[in-house]
Coordinates of C-alpha atoms and ligand atoms in Angstrom, one line a residue:
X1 CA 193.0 312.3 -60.9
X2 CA 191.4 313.8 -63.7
X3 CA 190.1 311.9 -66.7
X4 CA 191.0 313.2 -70.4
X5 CA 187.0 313.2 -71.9
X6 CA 186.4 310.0 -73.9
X7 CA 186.3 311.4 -77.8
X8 CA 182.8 310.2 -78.8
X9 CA 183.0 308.7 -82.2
X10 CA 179.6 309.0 -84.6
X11 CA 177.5 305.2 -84.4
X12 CA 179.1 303.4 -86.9
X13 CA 182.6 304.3 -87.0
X14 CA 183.8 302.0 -84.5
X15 CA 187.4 301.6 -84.6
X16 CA 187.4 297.7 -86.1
X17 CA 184.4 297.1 -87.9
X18 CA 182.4 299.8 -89.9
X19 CA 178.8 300.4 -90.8
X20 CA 177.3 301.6 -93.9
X21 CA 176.9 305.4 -93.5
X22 CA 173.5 306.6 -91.4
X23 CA 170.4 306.3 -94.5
X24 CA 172.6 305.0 -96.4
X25 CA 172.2 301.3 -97.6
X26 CA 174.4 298.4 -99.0
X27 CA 171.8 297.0 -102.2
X28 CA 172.4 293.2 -101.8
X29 CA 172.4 291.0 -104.9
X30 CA 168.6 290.2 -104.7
X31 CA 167.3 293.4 -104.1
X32 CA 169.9 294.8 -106.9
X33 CA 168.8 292.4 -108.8
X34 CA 165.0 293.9 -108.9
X35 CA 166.1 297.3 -108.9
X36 CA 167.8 296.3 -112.1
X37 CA 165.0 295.0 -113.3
X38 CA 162.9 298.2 -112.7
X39 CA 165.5 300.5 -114.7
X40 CA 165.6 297.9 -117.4
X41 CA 161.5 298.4 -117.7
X42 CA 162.1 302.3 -117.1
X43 CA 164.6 302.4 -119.6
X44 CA 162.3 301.1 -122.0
X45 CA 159.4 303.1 -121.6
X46 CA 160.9 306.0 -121.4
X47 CA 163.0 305.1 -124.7
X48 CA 159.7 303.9 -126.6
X49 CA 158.3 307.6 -125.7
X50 CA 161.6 309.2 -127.2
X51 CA 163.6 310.4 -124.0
X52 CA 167.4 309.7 -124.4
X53 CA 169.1 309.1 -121.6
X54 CA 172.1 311.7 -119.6
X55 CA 173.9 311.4 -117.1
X56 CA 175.3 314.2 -114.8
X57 CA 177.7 314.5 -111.9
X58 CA 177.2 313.2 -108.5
X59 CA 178.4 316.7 -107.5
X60 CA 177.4 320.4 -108.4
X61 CA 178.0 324.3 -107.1
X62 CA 175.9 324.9 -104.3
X63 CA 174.9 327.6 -105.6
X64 CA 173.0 326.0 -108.6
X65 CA 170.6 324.4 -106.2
X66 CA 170.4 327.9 -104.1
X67 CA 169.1 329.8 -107.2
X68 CA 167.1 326.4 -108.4
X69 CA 164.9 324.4 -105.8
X70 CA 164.9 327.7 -103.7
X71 CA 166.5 328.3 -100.3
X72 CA 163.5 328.6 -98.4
X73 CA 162.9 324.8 -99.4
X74 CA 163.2 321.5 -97.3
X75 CA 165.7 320.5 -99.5
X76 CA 168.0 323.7 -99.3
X77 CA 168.0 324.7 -96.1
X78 CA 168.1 321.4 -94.0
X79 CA 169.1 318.7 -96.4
X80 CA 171.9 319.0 -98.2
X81 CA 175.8 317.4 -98.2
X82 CA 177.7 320.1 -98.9
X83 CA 181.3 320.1 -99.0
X84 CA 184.6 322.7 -99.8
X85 CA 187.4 321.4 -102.3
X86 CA 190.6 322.2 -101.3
X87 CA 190.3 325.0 -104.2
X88 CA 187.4 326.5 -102.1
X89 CA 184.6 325.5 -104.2
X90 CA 181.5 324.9 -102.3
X91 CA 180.1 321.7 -103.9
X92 CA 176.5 319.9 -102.7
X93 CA 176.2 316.4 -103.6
X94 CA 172.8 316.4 -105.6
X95 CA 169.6 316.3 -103.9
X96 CA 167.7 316.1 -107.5
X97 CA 167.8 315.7 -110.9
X98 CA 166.4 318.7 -112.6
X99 CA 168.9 321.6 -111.6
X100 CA 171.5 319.7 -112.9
X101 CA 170.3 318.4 -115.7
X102 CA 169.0 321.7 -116.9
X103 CA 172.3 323.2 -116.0
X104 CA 173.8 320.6 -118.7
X105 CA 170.8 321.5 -121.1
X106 CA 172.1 325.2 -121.2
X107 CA 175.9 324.2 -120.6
X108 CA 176.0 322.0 -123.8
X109 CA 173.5 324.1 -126.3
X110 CA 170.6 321.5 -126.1
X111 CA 168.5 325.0 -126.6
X112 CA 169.9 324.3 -130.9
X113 CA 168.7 320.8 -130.3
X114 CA 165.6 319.9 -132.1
X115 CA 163.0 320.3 -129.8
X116 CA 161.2 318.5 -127.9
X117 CA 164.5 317.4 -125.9
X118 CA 163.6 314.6 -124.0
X119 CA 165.9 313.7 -121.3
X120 CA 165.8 310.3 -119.1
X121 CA 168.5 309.6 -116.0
X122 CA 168.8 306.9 -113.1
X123 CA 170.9 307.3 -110.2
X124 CA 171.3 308.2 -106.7
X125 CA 170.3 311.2 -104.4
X126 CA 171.9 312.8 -101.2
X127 CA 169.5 314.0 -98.8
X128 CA 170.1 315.0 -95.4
X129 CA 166.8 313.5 -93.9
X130 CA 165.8 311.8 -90.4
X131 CA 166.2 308.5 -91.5
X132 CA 162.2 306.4 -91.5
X133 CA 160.3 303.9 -93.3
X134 CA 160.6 304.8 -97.1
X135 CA 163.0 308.2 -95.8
X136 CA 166.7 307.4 -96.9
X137 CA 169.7 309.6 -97.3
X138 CA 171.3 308.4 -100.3
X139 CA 168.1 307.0 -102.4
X140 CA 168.2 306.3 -106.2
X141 CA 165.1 308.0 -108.5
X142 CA 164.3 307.5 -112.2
X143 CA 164.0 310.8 -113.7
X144 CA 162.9 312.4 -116.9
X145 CA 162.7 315.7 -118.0
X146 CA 160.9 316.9 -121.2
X147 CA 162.5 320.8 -122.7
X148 CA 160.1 322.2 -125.4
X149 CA 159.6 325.5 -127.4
X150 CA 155.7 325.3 -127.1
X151 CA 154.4 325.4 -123.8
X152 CA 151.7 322.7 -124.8
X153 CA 149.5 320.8 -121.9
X154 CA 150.1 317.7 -124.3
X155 CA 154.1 317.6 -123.4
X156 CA 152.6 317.5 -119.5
X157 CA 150.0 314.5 -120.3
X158 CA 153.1 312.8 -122.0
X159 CA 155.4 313.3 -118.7
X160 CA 152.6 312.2 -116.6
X161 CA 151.2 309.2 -118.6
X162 CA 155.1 307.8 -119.2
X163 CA 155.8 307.8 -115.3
X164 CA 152.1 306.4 -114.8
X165 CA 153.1 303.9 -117.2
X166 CA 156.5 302.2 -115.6
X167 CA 154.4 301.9 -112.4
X168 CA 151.1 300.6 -114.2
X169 CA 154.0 297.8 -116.4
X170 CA 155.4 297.3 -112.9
X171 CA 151.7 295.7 -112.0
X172 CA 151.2 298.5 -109.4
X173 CA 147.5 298.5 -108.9
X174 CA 144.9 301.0 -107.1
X175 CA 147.3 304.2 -108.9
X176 CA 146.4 307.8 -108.3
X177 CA 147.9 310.6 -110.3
X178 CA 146.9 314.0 -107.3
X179 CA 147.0 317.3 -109.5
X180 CA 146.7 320.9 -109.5
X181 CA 147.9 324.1 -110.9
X182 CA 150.1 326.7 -109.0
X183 CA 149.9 329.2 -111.5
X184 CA 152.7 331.1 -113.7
X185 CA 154.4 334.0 -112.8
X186 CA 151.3 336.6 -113.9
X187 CA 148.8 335.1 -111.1
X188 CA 150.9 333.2 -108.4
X189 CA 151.3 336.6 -106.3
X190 CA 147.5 337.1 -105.7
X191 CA 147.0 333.6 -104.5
X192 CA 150.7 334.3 -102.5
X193 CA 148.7 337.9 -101.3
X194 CA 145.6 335.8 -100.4
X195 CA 147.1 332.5 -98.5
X196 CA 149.2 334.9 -96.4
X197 CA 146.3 337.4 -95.8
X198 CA 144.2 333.9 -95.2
X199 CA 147.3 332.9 -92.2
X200 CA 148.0 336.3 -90.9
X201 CA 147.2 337.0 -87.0
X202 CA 146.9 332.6 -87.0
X203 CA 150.7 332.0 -86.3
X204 CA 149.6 330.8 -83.0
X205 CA 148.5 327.6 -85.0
X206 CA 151.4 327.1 -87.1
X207 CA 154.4 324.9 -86.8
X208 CA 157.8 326.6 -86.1
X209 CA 158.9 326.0 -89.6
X210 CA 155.4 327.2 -91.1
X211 CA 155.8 330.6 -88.7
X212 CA 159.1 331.2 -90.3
X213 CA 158.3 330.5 -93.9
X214 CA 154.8 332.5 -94.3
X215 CA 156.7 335.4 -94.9
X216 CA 159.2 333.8 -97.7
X217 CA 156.8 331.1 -98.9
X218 CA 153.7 331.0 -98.3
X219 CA 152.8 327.5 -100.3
X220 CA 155.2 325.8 -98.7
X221 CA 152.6 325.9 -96.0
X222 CA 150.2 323.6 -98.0
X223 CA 152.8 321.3 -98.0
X224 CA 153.7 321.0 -94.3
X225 CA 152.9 317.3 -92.4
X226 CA 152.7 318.6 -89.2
X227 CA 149.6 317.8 -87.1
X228 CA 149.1 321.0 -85.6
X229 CA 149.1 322.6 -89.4
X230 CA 146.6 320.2 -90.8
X231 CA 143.4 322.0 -89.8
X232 CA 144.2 325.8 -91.1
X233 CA 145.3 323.8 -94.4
X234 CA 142.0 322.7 -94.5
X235 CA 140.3 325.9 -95.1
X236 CA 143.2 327.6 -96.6
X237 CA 142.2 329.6 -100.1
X238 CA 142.3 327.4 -103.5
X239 CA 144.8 327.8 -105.7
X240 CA 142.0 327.1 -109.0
X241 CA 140.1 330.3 -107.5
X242 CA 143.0 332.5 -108.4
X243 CA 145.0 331.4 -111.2
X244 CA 145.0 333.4 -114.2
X245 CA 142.4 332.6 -117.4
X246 CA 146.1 330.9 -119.2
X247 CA 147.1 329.0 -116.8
X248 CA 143.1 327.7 -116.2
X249 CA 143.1 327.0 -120.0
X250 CA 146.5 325.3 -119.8
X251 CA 145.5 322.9 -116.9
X252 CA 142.0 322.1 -118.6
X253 CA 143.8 321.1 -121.4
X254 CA 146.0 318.6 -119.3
X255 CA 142.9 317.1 -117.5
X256 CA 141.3 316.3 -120.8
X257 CA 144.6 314.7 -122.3
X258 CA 144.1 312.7 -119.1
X259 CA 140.3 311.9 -119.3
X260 CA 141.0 310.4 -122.9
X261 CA 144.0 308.3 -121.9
X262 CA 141.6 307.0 -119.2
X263 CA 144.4 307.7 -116.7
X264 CA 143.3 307.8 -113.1
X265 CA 143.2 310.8 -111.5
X266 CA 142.5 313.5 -108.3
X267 CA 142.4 316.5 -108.7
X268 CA 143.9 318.0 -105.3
X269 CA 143.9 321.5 -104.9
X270 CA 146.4 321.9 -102.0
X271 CA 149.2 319.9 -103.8
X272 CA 151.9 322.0 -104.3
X273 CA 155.4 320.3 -104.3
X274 CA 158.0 321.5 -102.4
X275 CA 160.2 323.2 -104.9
X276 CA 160.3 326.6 -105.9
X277 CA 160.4 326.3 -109.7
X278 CA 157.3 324.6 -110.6
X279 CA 155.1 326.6 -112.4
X280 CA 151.5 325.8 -113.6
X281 CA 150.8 321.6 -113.6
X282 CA 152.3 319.9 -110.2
X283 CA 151.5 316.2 -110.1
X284 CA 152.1 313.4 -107.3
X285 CA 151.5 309.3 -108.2
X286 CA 150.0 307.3 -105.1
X287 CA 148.8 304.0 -104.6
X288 CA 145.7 303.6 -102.9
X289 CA 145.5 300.8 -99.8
X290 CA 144.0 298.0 -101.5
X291 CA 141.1 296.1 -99.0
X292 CA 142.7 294.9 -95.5
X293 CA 145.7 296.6 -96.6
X294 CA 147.9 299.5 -94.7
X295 CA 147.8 302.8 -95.8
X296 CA 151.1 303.7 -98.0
X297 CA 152.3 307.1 -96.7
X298 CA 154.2 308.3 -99.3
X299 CA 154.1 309.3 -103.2
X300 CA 155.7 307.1 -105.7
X301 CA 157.2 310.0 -107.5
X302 CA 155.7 313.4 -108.3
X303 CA 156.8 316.3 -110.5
X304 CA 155.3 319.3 -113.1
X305 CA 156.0 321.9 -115.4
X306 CA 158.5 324.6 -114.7
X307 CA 159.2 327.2 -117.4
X308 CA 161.5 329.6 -115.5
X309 CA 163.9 327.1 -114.8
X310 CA 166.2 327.5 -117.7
X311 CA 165.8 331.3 -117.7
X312 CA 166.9 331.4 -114.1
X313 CA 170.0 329.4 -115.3
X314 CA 170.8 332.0 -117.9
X315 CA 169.5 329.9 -120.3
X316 CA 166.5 331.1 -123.4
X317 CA 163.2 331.0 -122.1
X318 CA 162.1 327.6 -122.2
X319 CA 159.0 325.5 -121.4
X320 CA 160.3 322.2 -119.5
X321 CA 158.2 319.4 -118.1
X322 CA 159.5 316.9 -115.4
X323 CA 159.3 314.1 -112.7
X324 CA 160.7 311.9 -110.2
X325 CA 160.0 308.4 -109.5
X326 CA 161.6 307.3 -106.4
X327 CA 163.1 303.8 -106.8
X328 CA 163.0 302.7 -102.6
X329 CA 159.1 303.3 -102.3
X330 CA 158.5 301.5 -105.4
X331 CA 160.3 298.2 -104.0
X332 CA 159.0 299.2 -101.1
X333 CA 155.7 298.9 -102.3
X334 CA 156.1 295.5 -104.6
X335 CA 157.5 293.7 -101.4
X336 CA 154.5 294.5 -99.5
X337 CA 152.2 293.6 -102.3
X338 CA 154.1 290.6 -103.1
X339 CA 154.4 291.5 -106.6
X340 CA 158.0 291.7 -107.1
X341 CA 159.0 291.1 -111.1
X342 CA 159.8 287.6 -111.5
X343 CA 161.5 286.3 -114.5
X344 CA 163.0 282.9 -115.6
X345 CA 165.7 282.2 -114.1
X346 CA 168.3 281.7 -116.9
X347 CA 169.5 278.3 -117.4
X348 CA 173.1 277.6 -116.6
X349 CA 175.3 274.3 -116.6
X350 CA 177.8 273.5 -113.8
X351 CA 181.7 273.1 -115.2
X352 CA 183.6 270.3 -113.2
X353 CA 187.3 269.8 -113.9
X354 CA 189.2 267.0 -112.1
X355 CA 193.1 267.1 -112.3
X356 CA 195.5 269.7 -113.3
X357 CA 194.9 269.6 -117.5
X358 CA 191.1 270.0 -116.9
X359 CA 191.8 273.2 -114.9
X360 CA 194.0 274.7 -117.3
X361 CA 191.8 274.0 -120.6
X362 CA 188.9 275.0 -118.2
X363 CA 189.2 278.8 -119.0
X364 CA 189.3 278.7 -122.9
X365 CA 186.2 276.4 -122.5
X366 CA 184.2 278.5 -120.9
X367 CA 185.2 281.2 -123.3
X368 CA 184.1 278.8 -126.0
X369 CA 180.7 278.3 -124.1
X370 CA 180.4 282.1 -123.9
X371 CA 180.4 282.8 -127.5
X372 CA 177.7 280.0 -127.9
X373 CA 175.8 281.9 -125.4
X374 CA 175.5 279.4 -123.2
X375 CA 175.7 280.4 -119.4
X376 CA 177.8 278.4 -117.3
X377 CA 178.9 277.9 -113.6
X378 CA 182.0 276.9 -112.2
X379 CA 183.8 276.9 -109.1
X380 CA 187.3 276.5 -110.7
X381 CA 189.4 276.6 -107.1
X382 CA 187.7 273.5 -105.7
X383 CA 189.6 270.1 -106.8
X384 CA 187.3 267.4 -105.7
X385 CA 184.7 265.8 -107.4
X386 CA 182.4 265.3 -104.7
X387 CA 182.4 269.1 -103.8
X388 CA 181.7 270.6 -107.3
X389 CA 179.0 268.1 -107.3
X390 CA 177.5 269.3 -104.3
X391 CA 177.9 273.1 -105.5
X392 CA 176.2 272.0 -109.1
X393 CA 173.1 270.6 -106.9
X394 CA 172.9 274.2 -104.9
X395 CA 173.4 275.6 -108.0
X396 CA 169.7 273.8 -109.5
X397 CA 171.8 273.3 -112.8
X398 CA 170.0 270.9 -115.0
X399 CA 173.0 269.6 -116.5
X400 CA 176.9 269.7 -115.2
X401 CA 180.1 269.2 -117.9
X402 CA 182.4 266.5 -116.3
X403 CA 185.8 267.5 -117.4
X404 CA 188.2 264.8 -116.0
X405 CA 192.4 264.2 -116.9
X406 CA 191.3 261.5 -119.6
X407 CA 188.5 264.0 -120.9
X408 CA 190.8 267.1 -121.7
X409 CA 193.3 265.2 -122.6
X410 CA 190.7 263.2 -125.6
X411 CA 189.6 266.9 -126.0
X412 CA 186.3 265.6 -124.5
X413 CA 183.6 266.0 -122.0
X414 CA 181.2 264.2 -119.7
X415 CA 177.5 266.2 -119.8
X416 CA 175.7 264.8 -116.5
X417 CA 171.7 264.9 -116.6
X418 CA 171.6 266.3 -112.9
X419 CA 168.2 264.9 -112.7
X420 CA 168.3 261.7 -113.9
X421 CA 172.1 261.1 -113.4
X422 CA 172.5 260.2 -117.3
X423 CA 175.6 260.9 -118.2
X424 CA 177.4 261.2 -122.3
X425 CA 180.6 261.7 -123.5
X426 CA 180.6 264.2 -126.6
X427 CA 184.1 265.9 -128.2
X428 CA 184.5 269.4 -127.4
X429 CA 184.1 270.3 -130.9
X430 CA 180.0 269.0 -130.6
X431 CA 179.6 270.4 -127.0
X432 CA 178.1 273.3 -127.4
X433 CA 175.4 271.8 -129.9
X434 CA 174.7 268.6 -127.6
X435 CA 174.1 271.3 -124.7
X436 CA 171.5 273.7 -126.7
X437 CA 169.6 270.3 -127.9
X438 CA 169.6 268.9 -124.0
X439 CA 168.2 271.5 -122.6
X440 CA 165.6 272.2 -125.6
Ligands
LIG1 P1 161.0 314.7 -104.9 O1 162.3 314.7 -105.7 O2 161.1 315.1 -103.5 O3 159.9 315.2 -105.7 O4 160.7 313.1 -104.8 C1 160.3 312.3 -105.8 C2 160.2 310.9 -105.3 O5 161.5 310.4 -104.8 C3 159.3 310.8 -104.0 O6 157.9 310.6 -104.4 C4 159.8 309.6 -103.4 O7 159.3 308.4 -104.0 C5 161.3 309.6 -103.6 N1 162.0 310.2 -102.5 C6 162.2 311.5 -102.2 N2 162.9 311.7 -101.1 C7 163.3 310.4 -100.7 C8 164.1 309.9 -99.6 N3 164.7 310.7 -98.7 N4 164.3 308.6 -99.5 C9 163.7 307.7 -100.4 N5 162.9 308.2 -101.5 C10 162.7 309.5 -101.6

């Protein structure tokens, strides 16, 4: 007898229980509760230096990305979600911030806005990556992008030193900002000329990926990982031998803004970011092993200047100046240095209610508690005493509100000094006043 073939389904959609997507993960309450913690911070850098904050759509035309990052990139020609709408759009579920946001910049007239035009976001990405350590498919990034009319080296110091700065508040220690200039449009095509002059009749020595791109893009071979590429990369030509006098002039200019800020940095002349609209400063942030400890593979976040962007959009020729921070390695990174932000934890009081009345005045007096900002905990569909005791105890409250028949019906409450067990009846009308002065 023949047997039908079995239809494989993917790992993870099982027919009873599901998994979270492949690289995509479920943020539990405590890690959520340090990512919020870093946006909070990032928020408030990024405001103090005058970025307001955007948000774009989750999904854009495919082809915006196409003309943007640049098909011969990572990003465009192995990692994207694309899908069709039953209208035939092709759409790509974004793999960055910056096409999209300057999309929105030309879209809405931000070119009439006084300039600069500082723009901040947080969200998630959609990459279609192997899955590894730091290597997600869905991963959230801070991002901030910086439009201006002058291309001034002072609006790249100011991208570079606010990212360096939400790292640096964060407590990171041991940070490295790598740098280098790619050049503008004027001088990129000698270096081009010279690094595929420098790898011609040495394909033999190239990855499979590196043999296809040399013709396309040739610094996309500075940025390849693969062993077998590492030693040509070596000896490969130097972008700062071949960019023009302006663009030379442009990055000095950068480096000193940086030497008087005292920030931290390398400068690395094979850095050249895998996108194709970066033009002049590129920039990676690292953290450097501290003694003892591992290696950290990856770059915080990265970015740099790219002044064809909006043009390429349609859009007035405009200087722009941006970066990434990628929210995954920076947690990453704070769990392994055991430096995650602490704060207090706030201080709440547990709300018992015994009998039916209790329950039902229970709502409006937590409302009342509310507007004295006072946080409180409750675990209104438990009925005995003994239980919401125990809870209060888990809970580490310091004090608990015993709200019994007698209580609501006197429009009064017991407050229970979980320490000591000292317990007070107060009316209602003084609770939230005798709470504030207990825990004082
Ligand atoms: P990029 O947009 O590629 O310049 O990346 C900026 C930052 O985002 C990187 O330095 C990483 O910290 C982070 N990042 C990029 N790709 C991923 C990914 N697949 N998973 C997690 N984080 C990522």
């Amino acid at each position: 007898m023949q047997t039908k073939p079995k239809n494989k389904k993917p790992a993870g959609e099982a027919s009873t229980t599901f998994q979270s997507v492949k690289g995509m993960h479920d943020v539990l309450p405590a890690e959520s509760c340090v990512q919020e913690k870093i946006y909070r911070l990032a928020r408030e850098i990024l405001e103090f230096y005058n970025f307001n904050s955007i948000a774009t759509p989750l999904v854009e035309y495919l082809g915006l990305y196409n003309r943007t990052t640049g098909e011969a990139t990572d990003i465009v020609e192995k990692q994207m979600f694309t899908l069709k709408t039953k209208g035939g759009e092709t759409l790509a579920l974004r793999p960055e911030f910056t096409p999209g946001i300057g999309r929105a910049y030309i879209q809405h007239g931000m070119s009439h806005y006084p300039h600069p035009v500082k723009l901040f976001t947080i969200g998630p990405l959609f990459r279609y990556e192997q899955p590894q350590a730091g290597r997600f498919r869905q991963f959230n990034q801070i991002d901030a992008e910086i439009f201006s009319t002058e291309n001034d080296a002072i609006y790249d110091a100011q991208g570079i030193l606010a990212c360096y700065r939400i790292l640096d508040e964060l407590k990171i220690k041991n940070l490295i900002i790598n740098i280098n200039t790619i050049g503008c449009i004027t001088c990129r095509p000698n270096y081009r000329k010279a690094l595929v002059s420098y790898y011609k009749n040495k394909e033999k020595q190239l990855c499979t990926d590196c043999k296809r791109r040399l013709p396309v893009n040739p610094l996309r071979l500075l940025d390849c990982k693969e062993p077998i590429c590492q030693p040509l990369k070596e000896q490969a030509p130097n972008t700062l031998d071949y960019v023009c006098a302006t663009c030379k002039k442009h990055f000095k200019e950068v480096l000193e803004y940086l030497d008087n800020l005292a920030l931290p940095y390398a400068l690395n002349p094979y850095l050249v970011r895998g996108l194709d609209y970066y033009s002049k400063t590129v920039f990676e942030i690292n953290t450097q092993p501290a003694e003892g400890e591992e290696k950290i593979d990856f770059a915080l976040g990265g970015g740099g200047r790219y002044d064809y962007l909006i043009e390429e959009l349609g859009g007035r020729p405009t200087s722009a100046f941006g970066w990434a921070l990628g929210v995954e390695r920076i947690i990453d990174v704070l769990h392994t240095r055991n430096i995650l932000p602490s704060s207090r934890p706030k201080e709440k009081v547990f709300l018992i209610h015994i009998g039916d009345l209790a329950k039902r005045k229970s709502l409006c007096l937590i409302e009342t508690l509310r507007h004295a900002h006072i946080n409180v905990i409750e675990s209104l569909g438990k009925e005995s005493l003994a239980a919401q005791l125990r809870a209060a105890d888990k809970a580490d409250a310091p004090l608990a509100l015993i709200f019994g028949q007698k209580e609501a019906y006197e429009e009064s409450i017991i407050i229970r000094d979980m320490k000591t067990g000292a317990q007070e009846m107060v009316p209602l009308t003084k609770l939230p006043e005798m709470i504030k002065r207990k825990l004082n």
